[in-house]
mmCIF file of C-alpha atoms in Angstrom:
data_model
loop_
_atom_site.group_PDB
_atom_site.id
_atom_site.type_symbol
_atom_site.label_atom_id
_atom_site.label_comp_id
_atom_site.label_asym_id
_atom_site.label_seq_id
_atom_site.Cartn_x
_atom_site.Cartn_y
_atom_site.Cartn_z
ATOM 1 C CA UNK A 259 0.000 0.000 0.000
ATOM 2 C CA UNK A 260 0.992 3.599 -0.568
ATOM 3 C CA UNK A 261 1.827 6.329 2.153
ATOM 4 C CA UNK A 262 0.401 9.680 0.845
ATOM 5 C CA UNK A 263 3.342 11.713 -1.031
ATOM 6 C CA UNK A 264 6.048 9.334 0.198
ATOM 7 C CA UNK A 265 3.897 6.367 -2.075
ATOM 8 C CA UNK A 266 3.799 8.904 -4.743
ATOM 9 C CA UNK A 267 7.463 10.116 -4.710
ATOM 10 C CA UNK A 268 8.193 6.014 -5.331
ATOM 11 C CA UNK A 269 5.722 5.583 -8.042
ATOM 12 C CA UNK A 270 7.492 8.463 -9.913
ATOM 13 C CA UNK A 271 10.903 6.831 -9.157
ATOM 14 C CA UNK A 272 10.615 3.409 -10.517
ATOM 15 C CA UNK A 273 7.221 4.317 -13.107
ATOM 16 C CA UNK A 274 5.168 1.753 -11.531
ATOM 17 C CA UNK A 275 7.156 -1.238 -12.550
ATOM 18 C CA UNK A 276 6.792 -4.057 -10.213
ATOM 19 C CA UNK A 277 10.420 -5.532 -10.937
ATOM 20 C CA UNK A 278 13.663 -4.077 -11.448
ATOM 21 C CA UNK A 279 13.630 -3.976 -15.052
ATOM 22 C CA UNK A 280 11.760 -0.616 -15.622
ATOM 23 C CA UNK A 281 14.209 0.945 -12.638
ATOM 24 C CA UNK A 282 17.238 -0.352 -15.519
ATOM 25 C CA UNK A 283 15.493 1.137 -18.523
ATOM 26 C CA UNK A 284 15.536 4.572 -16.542
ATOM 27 C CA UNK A 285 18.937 4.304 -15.197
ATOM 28 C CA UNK A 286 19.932 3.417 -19.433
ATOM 29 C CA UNK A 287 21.378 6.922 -19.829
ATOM 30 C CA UNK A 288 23.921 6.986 -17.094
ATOM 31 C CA UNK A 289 25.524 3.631 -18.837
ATOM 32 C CA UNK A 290 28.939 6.039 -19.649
ATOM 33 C CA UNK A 291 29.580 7.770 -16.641
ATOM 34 C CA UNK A 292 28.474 4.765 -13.755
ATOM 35 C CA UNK A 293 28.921 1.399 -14.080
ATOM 36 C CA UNK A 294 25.332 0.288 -14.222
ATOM 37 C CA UNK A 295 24.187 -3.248 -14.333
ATOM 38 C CA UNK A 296 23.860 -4.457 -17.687
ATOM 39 C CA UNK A 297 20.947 -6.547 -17.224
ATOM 40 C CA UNK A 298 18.386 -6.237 -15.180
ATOM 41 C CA UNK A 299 18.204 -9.208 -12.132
ATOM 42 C CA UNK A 300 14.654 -10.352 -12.102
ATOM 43 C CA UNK A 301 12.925 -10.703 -8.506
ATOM 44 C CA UNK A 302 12.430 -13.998 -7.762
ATOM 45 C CA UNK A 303 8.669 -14.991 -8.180
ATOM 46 C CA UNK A 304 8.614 -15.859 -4.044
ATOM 47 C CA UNK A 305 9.779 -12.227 -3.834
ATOM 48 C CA UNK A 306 7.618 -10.544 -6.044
ATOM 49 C CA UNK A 307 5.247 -7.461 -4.560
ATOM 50 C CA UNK A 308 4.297 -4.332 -6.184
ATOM 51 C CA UNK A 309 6.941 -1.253 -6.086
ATOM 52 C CA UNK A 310 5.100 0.798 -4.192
ATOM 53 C CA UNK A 311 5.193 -2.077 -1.204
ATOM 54 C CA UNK A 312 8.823 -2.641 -1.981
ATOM 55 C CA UNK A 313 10.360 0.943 -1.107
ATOM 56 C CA UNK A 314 10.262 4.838 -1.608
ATOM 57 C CA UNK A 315 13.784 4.621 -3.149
ATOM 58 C CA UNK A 316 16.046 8.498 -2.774
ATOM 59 C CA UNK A 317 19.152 8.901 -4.780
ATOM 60 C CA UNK A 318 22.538 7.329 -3.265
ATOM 61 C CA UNK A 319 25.350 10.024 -4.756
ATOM 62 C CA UNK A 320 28.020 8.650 -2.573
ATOM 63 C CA UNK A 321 27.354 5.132 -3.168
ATOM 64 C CA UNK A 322 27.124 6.159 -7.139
ATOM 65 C CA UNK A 323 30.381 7.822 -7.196
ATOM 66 C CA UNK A 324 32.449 5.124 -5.567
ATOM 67 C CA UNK A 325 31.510 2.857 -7.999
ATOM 68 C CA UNK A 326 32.181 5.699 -10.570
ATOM 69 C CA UNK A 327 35.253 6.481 -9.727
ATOM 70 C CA UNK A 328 36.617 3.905 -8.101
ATOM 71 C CA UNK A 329 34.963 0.633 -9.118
ATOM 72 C CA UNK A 330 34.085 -0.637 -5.374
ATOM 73 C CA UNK A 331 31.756 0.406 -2.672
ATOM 74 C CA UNK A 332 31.705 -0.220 0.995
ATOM 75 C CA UNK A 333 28.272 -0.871 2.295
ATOM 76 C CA UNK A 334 27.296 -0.908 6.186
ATOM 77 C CA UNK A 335 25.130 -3.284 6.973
ATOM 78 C CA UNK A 336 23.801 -2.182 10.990
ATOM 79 C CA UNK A 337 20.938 -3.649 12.932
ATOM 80 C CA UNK A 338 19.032 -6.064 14.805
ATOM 81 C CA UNK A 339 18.514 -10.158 13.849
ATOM 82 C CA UNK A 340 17.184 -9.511 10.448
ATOM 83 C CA UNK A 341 20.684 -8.255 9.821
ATOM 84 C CA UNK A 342 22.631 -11.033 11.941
ATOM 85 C CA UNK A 343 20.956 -13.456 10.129
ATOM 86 C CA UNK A 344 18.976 -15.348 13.082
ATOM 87 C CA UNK A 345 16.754 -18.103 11.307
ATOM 88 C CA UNK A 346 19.153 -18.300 8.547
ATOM 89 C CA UNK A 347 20.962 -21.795 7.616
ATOM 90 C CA UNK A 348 24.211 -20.353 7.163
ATOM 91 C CA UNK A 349 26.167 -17.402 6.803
ATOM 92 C CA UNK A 350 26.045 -17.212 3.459
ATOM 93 C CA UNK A 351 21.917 -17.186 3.288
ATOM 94 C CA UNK A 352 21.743 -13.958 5.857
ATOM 95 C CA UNK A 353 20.533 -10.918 4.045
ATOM 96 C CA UNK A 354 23.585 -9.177 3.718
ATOM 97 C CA UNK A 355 25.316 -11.949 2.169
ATOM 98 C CA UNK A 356 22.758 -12.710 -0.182
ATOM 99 C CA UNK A 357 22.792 -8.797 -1.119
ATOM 100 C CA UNK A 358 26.260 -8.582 -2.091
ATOM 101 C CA UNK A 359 26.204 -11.537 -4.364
ATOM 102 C CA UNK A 360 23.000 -9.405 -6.241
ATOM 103 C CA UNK A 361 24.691 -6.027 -6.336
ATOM 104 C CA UNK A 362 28.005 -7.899 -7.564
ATOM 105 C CA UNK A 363 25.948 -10.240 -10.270
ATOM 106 C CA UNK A 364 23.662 -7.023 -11.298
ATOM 107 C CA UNK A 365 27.062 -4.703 -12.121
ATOM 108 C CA UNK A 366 29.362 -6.319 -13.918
ATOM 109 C CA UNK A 367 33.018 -5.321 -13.350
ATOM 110 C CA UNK A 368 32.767 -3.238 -10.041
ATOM 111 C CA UNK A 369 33.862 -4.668 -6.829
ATOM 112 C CA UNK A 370 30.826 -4.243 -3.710
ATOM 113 C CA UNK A 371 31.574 -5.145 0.061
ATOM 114 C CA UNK A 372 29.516 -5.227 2.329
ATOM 115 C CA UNK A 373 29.959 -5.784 6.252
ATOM 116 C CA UNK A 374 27.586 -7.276 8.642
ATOM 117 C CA UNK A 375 27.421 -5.509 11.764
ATOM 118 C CA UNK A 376 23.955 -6.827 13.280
ATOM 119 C CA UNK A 377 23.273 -7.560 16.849
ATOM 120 C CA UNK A 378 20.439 -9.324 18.046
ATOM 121 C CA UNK A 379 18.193 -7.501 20.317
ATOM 122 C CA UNK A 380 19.265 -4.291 19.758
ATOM 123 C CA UNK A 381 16.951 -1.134 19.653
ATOM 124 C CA UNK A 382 17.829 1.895 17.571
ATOM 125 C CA UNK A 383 18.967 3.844 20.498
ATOM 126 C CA UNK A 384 22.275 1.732 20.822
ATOM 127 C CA UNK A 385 23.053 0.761 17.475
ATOM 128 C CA UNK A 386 22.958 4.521 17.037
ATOM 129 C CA UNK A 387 26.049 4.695 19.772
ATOM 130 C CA UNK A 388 27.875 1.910 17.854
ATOM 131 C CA UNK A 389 27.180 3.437 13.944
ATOM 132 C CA UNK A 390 29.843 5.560 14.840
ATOM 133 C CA UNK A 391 32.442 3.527 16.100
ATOM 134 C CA UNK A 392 31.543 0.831 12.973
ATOM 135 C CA UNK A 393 31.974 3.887 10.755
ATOM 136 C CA UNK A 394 35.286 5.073 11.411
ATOM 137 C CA UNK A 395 36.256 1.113 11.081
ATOM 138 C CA UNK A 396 34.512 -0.107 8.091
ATOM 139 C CA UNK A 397 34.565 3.783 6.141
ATOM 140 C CA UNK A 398 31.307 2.736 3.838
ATOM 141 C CA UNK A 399 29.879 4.587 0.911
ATOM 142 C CA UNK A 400 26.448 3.697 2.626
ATOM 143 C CA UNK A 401 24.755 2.723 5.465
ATOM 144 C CA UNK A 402 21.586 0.026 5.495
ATOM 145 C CA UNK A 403 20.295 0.255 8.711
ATOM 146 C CA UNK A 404 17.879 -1.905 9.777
ATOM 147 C CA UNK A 405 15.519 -0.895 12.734
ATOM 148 C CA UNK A 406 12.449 -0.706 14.692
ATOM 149 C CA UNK A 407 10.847 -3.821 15.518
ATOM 150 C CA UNK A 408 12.642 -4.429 19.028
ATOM 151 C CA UNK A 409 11.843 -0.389 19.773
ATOM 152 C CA UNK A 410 8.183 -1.369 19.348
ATOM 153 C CA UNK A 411 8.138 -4.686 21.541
ATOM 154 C CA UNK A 412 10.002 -2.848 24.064
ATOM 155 C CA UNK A 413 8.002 0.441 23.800
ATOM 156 C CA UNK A 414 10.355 2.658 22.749
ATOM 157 C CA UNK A 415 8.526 6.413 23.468
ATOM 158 C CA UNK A 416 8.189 6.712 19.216
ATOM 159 C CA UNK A 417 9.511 10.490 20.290
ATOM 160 C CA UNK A 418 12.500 9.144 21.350
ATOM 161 C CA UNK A 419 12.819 6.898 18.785
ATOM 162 C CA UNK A 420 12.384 9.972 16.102
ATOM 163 C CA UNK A 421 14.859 12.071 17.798
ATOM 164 C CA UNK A 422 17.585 8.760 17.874
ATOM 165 C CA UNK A 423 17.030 8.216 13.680
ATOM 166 C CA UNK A 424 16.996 11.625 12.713
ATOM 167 C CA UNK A 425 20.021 12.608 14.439
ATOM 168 C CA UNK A 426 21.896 9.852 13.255
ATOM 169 C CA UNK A 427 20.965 10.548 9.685
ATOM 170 C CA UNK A 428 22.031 13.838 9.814
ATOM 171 C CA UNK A 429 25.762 12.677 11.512
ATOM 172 C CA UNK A 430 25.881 10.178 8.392
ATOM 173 C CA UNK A 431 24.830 12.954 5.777
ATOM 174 C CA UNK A 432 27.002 15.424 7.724
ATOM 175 C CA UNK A 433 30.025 12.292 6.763
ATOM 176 C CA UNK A 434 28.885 12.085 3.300
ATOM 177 C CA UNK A 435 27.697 8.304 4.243
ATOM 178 C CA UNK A 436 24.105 7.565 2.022
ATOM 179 C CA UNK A 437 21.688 6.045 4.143
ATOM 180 C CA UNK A 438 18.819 3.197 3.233
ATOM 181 C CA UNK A 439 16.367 2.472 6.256
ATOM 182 C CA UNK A 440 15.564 -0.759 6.461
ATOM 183 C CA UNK A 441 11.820 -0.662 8.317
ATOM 184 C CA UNK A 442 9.762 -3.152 10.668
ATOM 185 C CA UNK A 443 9.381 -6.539 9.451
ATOM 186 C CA UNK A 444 5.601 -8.339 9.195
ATOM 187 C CA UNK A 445 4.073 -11.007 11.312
ATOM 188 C CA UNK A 446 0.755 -11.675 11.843
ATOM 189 C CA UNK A 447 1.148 -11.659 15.753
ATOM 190 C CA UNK A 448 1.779 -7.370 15.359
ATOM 191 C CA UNK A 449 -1.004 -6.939 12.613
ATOM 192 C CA UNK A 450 -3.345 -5.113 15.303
ATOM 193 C CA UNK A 451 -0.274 -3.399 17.856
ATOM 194 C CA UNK A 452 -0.692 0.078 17.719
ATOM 195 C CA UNK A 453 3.168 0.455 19.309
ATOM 196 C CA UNK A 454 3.753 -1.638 16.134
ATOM 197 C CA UNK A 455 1.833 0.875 13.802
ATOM 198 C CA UNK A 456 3.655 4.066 15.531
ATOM 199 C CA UNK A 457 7.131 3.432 14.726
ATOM 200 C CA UNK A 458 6.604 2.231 11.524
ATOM 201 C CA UNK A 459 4.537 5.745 11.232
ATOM 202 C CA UNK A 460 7.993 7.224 12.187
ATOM 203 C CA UNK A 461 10.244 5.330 10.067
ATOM 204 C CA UNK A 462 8.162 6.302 7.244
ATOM 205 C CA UNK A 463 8.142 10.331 7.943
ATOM 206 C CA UNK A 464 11.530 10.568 8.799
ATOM 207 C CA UNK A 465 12.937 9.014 5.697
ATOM 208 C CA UNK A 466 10.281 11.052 3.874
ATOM 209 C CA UNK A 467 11.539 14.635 5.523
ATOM 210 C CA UNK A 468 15.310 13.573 5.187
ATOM 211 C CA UNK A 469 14.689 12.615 1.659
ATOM 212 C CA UNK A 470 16.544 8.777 2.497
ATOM 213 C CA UNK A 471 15.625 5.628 0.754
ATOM 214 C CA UNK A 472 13.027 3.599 2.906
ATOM 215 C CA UNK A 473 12.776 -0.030 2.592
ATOM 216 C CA UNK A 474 9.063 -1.046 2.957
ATOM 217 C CA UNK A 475 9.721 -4.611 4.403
ATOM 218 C CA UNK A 476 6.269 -4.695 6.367
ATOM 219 C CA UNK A 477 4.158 -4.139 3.327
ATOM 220 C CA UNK A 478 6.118 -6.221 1.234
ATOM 221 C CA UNK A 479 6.033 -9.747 3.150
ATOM 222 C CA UNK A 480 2.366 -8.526 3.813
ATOM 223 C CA UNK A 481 1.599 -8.739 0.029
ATOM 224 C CA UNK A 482 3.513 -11.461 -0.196
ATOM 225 C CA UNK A 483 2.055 -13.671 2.631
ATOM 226 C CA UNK A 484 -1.565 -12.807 1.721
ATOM 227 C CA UNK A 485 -0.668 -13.803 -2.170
ATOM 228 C CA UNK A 486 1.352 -16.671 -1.685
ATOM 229 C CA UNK A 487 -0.228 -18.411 1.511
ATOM 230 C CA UNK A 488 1.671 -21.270 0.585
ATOM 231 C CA UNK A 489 5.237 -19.914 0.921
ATOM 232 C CA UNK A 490 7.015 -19.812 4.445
ATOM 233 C CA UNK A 491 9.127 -16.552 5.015
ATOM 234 C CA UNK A 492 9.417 -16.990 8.888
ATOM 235 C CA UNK A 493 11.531 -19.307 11.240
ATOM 236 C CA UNK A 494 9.328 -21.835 13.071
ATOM 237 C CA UNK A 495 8.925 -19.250 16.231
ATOM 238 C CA UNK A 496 7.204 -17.103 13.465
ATOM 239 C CA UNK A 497 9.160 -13.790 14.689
ATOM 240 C CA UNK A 498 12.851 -14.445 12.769
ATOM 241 C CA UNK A 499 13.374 -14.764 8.831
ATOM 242 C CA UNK A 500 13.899 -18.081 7.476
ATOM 243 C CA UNK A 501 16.211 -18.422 3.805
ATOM 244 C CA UNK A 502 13.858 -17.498 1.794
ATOM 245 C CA UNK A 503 12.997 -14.467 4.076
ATOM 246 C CA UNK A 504 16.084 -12.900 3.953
ATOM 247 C CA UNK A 505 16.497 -13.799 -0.014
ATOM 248 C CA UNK A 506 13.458 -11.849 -0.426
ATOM 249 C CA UNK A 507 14.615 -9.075 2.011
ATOM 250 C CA UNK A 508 18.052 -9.197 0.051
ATOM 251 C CA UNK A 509 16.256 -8.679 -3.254
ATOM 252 C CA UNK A 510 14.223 -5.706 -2.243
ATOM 253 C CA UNK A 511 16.687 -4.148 -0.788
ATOM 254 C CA UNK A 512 19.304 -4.701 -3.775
ATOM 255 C CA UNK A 513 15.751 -3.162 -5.998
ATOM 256 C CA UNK A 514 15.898 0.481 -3.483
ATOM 257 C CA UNK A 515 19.593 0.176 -4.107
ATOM 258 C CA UNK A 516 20.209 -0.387 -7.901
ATOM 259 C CA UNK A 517 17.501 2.578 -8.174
ATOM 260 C CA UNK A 518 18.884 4.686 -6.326
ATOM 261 C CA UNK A 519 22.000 4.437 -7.433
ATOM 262 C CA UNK A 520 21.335 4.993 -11.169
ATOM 263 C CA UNK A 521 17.596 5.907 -11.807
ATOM 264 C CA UNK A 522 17.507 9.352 -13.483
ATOM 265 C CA UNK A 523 15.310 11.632 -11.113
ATOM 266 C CA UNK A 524 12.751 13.505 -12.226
ATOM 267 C CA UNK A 525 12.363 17.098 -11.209
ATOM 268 C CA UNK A 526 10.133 17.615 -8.296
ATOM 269 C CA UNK A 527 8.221 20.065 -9.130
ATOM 270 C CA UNK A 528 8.794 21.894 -6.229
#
């Protein structure tokens, strides 16, 4: 479903398409000047959802120009389990894992890292304290930060919780470090929690105001668990990602990504 402007700003971005193949066609200009993939990477038919449900993608300059200029790109991959890869068979099947292999596959010839620096059971406010420390380590071109569902279980004040994310955008901005907010995962057990609802209400204005890609990952396994009944994203205690979970978290993320990266914006009118 879309969120007022925020939907519509996303609908412009990627023209409706429902894969990544119209987000290629757009970025088709910039093939001189930025290393763009070469062929579009389908989303797996598991994965599928509607673009609007997938993210409200904002351009990634600093992510763009590394691979520009210098061929690689350090990505930051910061958050709770759905980062750590709890639920996941392996290493290799976690999210961020799975998202390298993507961005590498989708651009031929560029070189893409990306660390994983999830812990689980962390709320924002402390992975906030620890962005900076992982910063100065790791030096990344971006930051995916994924966030919010433990602030909501615990009842994190959604105040509080606004003041922690925008704050820490603005540091990363401030450190020319692109941001991509990864938001609340699904589960039928939070479908009616308002504390749920509120931070997710959050997420979504704050990446909105500070113009940052938002990953939609609620709406997304909504769509896909009320579409494809028969396909099990979730671990067995129905709470963590299983592997195809974070293949189809991977994938959606790698979509905001990819657009941001090289989809030619349109002029806002404003």
């Amino acid at each position: 479903m879309g969120f007022g402007m925020e939907g519509q700003a996303a609908d412009k971005i990627v023209a409706g398409a429902c894969g990544l193949a119209l987000a290629f066609a757009v970025a088709a200009p910039l093939a001189q000047e930025a290393a763009p993939p070469t062929e579009a990477p389908p989303l797996s038919p598991a994965c599928e959802a509607p673009a609007g449900d997938i993210a409200a993608p904002a351009s990634l300059p600093h992510f763009a120009k590394a691979l520009r200029e210098r061929k690689t790109a350090r990505i930051l991959a910061i958050g709770s389990s759905s980062t750590s890869g709890v639920g996941a068979s392996s290493d290799a099947k976690t999210y961020p894992a799975q998202l390298e292999a993507i961005l590498e596959g989708a651009m031929k010839g560029v070189d893409v890292v990306v660390a994983n620096r999830g812990v689980s059971g962390e709320v924002a406010a402390v992975t906030a304290e620890r962005i900076k420390s992982e910063v100065a380590r790791e030096k990344p071109d971006m930051l995916l930060w994924q966030l919010g569902t433990n602030d909501a279980l615990v009842r994190v004040a959604p105040e509080e919780f606004e003041n922690t994310v925008r704050s820490t955008i603005r540091w990363l901005k401030e450190n020319e470090i692109d941001v991509v907010l990864v938001g609340l995962q699904y589960s039928s057990r939070f479908s009616r929690d308002e504390e749920y609802f509120a931070i997710r209400n959050v997420l979504q204005r704050v990446a909105s105001t500070e113009n940052v890609a938002y990953v939609r990952r609620y709406d997304a396994m909504r769509f896909i668990a009320q579409n494809h009944a028969n396909l099990q994203m979730m671990a067995r205690d129905n709470f963590h990602l299983n592997d195809l979970g974070y293949q189809c978290m991977a994938e959606h993320i790698a979509r905001a990504v990819i657009v941001g990266a090289f989809a030619k914006r349109r002029p806002s009118g404003n």
